[in-house]
Protein backbone atom coordinates (compact mmCIF):
# COMPACT_ATOMS: atom_id res chain seq x y z
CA UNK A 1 -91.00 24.11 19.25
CA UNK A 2 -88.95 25.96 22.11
CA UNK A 3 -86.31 28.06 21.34
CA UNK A 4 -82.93 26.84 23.48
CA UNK A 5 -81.24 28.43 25.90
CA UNK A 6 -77.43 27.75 25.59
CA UNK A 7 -75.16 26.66 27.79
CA UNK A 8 -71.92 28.27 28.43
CA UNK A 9 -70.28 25.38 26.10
CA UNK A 10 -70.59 25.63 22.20
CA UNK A 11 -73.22 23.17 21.84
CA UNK A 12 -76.04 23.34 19.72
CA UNK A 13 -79.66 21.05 19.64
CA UNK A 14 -80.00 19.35 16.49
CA UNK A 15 -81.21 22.21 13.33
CA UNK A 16 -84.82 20.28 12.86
CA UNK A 17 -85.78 21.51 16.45
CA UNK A 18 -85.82 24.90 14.64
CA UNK A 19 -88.88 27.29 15.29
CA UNK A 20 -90.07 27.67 11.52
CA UNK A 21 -88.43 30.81 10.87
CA UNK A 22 -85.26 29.21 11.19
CA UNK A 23 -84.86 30.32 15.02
CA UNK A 24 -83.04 27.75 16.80
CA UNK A 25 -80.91 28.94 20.08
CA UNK A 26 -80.24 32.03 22.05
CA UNK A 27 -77.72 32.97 23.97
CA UNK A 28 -73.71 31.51 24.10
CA UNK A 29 -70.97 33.98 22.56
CA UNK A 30 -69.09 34.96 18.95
CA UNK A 31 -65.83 33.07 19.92
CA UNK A 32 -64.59 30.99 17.26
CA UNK A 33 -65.12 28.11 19.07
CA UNK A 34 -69.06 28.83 19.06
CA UNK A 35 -69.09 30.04 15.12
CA UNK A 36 -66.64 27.17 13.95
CA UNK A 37 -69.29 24.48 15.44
CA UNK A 38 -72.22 26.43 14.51
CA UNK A 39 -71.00 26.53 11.02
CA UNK A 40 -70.12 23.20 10.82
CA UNK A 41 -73.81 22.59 12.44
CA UNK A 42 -75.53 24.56 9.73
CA UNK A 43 -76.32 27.06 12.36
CA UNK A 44 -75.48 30.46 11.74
CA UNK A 45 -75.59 33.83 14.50
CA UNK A 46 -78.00 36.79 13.37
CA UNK A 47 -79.21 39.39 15.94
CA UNK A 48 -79.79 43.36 16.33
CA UNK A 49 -77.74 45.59 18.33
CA UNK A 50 -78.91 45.11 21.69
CA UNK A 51 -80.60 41.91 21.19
CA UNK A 52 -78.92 38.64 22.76
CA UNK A 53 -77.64 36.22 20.24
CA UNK A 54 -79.70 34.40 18.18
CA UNK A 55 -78.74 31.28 16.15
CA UNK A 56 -80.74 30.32 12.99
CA UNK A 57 -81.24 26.77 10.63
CA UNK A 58 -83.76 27.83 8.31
CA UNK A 59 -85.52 24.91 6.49
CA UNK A 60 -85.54 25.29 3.22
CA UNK A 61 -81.79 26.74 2.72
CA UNK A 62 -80.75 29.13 0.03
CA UNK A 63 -77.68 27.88 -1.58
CA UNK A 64 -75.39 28.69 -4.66
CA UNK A 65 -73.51 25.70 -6.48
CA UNK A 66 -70.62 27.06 -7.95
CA UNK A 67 -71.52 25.44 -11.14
CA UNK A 68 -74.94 26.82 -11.54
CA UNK A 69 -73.66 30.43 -10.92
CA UNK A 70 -75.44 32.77 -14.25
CA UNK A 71 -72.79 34.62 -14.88
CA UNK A 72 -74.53 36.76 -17.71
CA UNK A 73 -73.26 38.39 -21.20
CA UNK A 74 -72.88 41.82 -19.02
CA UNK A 75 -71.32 40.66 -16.28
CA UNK A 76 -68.70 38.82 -18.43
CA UNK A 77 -67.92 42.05 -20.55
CA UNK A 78 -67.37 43.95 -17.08
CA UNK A 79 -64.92 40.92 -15.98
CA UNK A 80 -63.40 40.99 -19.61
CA UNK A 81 -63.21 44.80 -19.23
CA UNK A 82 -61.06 44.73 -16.65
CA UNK A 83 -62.80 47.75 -15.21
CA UNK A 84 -62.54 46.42 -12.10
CA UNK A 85 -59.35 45.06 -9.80
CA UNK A 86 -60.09 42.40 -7.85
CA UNK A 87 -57.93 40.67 -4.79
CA UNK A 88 -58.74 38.35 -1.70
CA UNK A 89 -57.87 39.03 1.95
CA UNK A 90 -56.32 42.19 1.55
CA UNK A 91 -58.86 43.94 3.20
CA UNK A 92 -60.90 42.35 5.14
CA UNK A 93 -62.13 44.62 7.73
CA UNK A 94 -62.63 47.18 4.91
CA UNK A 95 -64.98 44.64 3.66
CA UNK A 96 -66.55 43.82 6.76
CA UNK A 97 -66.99 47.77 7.69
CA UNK A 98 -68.57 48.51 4.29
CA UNK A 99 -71.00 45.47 4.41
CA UNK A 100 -72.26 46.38 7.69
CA UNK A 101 -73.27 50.24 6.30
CA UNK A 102 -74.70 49.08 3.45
CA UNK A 103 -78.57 50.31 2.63
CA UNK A 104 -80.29 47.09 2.70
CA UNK A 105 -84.80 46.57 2.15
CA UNK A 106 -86.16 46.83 5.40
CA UNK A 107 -83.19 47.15 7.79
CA UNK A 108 -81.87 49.65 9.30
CA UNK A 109 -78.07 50.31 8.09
CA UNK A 110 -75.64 47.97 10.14
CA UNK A 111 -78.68 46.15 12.06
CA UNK A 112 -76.75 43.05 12.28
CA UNK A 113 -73.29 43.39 11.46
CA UNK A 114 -72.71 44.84 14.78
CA UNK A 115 -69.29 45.86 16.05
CA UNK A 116 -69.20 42.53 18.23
CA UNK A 117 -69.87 40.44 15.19
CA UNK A 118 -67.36 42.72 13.18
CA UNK A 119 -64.84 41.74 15.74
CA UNK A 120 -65.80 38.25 15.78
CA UNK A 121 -65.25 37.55 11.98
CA UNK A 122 -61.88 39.69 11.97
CA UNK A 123 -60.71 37.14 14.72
CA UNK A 124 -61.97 34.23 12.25
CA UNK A 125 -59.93 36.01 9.80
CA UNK A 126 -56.89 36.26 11.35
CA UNK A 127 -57.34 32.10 12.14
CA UNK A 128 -57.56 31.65 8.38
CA UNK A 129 -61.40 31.04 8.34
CA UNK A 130 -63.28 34.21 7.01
CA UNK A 131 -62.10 35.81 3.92
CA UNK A 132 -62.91 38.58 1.68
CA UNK A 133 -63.46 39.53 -1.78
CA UNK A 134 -62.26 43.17 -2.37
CA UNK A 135 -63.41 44.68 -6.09
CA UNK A 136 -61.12 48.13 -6.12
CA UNK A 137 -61.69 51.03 -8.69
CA UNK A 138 -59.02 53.59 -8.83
CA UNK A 139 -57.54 52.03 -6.13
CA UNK A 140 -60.39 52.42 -3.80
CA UNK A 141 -62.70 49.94 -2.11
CA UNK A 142 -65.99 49.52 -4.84
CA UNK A 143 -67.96 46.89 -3.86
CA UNK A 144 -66.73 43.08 -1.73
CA UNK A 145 -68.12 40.21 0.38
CA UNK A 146 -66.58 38.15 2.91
CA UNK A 147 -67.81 34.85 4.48
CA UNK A 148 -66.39 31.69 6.40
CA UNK A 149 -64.39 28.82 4.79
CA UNK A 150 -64.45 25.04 6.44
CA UNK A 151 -63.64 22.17 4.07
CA UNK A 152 -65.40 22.59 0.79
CA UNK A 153 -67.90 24.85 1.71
CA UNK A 154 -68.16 28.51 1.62
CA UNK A 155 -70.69 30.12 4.06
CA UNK A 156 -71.20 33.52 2.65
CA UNK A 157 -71.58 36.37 5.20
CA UNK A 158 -72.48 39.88 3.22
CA UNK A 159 -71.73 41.78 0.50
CA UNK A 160 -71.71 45.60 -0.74
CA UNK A 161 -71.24 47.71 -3.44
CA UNK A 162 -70.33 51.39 -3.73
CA UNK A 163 -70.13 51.42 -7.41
CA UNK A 164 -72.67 49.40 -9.90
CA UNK A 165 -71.87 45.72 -10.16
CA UNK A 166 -68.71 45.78 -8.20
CA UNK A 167 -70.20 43.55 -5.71
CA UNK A 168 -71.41 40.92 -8.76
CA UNK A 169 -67.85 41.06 -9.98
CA UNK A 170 -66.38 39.80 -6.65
CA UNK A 171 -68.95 37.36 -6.36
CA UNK A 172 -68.03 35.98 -10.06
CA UNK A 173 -63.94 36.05 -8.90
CA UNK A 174 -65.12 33.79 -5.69
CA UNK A 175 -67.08 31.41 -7.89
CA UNK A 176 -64.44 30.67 -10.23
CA UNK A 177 -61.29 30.70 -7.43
CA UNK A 178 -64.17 28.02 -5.87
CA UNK A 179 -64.58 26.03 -9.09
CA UNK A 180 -60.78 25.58 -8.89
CA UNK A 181 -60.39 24.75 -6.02
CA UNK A 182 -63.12 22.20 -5.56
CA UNK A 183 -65.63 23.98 -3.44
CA UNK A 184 -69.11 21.88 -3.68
CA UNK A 185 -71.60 24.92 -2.42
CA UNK A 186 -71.99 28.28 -1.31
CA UNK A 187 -75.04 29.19 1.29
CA UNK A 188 -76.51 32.21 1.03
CA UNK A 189 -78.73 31.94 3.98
CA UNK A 190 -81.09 34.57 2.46
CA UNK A 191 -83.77 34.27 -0.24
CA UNK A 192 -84.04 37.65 -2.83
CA UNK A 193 -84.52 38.25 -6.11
CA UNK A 194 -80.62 39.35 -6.87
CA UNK A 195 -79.02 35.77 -5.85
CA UNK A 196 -82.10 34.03 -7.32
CA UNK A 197 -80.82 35.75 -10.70
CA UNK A 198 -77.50 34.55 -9.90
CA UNK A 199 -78.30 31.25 -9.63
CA UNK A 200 -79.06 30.59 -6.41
CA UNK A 201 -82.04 28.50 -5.02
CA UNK A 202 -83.57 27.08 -2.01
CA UNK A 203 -82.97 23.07 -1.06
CA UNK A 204 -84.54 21.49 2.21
CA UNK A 205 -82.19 21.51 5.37
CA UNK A 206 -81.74 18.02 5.28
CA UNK A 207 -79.98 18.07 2.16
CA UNK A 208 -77.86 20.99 3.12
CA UNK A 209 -77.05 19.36 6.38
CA UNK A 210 -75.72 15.85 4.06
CA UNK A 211 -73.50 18.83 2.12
CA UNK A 212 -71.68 19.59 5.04
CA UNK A 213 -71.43 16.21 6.52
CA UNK A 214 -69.85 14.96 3.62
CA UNK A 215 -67.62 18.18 2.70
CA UNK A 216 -66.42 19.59 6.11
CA UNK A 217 -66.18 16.88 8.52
């Protein structure tokens, strides 16, 4: 399969023209415009410093239903504990700053949460469309995520932690303010180990792509 060149309109080809690693498009820009349909597309940005965009639909998709969420014994003592404050969109570029230092297996630190894509989601913030998660200790940033909201989906961007677990508790906050309000899924884009033993798992594209027809548009 080829991988598309944009045009300078936010249009997308359809996700199953995806190379098999997910790569479907370069090129266009990080205006809302462009993330807003690529979202809604199932098509996400993800690129190096230096690199031209790229634009992914991996096939399977890693995903997170609310309700399947394991939020174990230890992680609901630490909640219980209140060791841990927790708030939403307070601090979202303090979010968005910390994810994109964060030590992560085989990347270099900040290799794709460059300072256009910082400045891309702060925009989507300030629209109403990305939000964060900030877990504080002592008053001071320990551990958050932040990710893009359209209908009843969430599309979650990165997380960090500073201190142990902080990042776990502001996941488990987002679940449950998702649970209230409705939210039918959570993607994850990438497979590990850690959001496997939260729950998460992989379902094929086409599925994912019925989620969002029937939840955003």
């Amino acid at each position: 399969m080829p991988v598309f060149q944009l045009p300078h309109e936010p249009v997308f080809p359809r996700p199953e023209l995806a190379e098999p690693d997910g790569l479907l498009a370069i090129g266009g820009n990080l205006s809302p415009r462009w993330l807003i349909k690529a979202y809604t597309a199932g098509i996400f940005p993800w690129y190096s410093e230096g690199s031209p965009i790229l634009w992914w639909s991996p096939d399977p998709r890693m995903v997170l239903f609310p309700g399947e969420f394991k939020k174990h014994k230890n992680l609901r003592r630490l909640v219980r504990s209140g060791k841990f404050t927790v708030t939403m969109d307070t601090d979202f570029e303090g979010v968005i700053k910390a994810c994109s230092k964060a030590e992560r297996k085989g990347q270099e630190e900040g290799t794709w949460i460059t300072k256009a894509m910082q400045e891309a989601y702060v925009r989507l913030f300030e629209l109403g469309f990305a939000h964060s998660v900030e877990c504080l200790l002592d008053g001071k940033l320990a551990g958050g995520l932040y990710g893009v909201a359209l209908g009843k989906i969430f599309f979650g961007e990165s997380m960090f932690h500073h201190v142990t677990d902080a990042s776990k508790v502001a996941l488990c906050h987002l679940v449950d303010f998702l649970l209230e309000n409705d939210f039918k899924l959570i993607d994850v884009q990438q497979d590990t180990p850690h959001l496997r033993s939260l729950g998460a798992r992989l379902i094929p594209r086409e599925e994912f792509l019925k989620i969002l027809q029937d939840n955003i548009l």
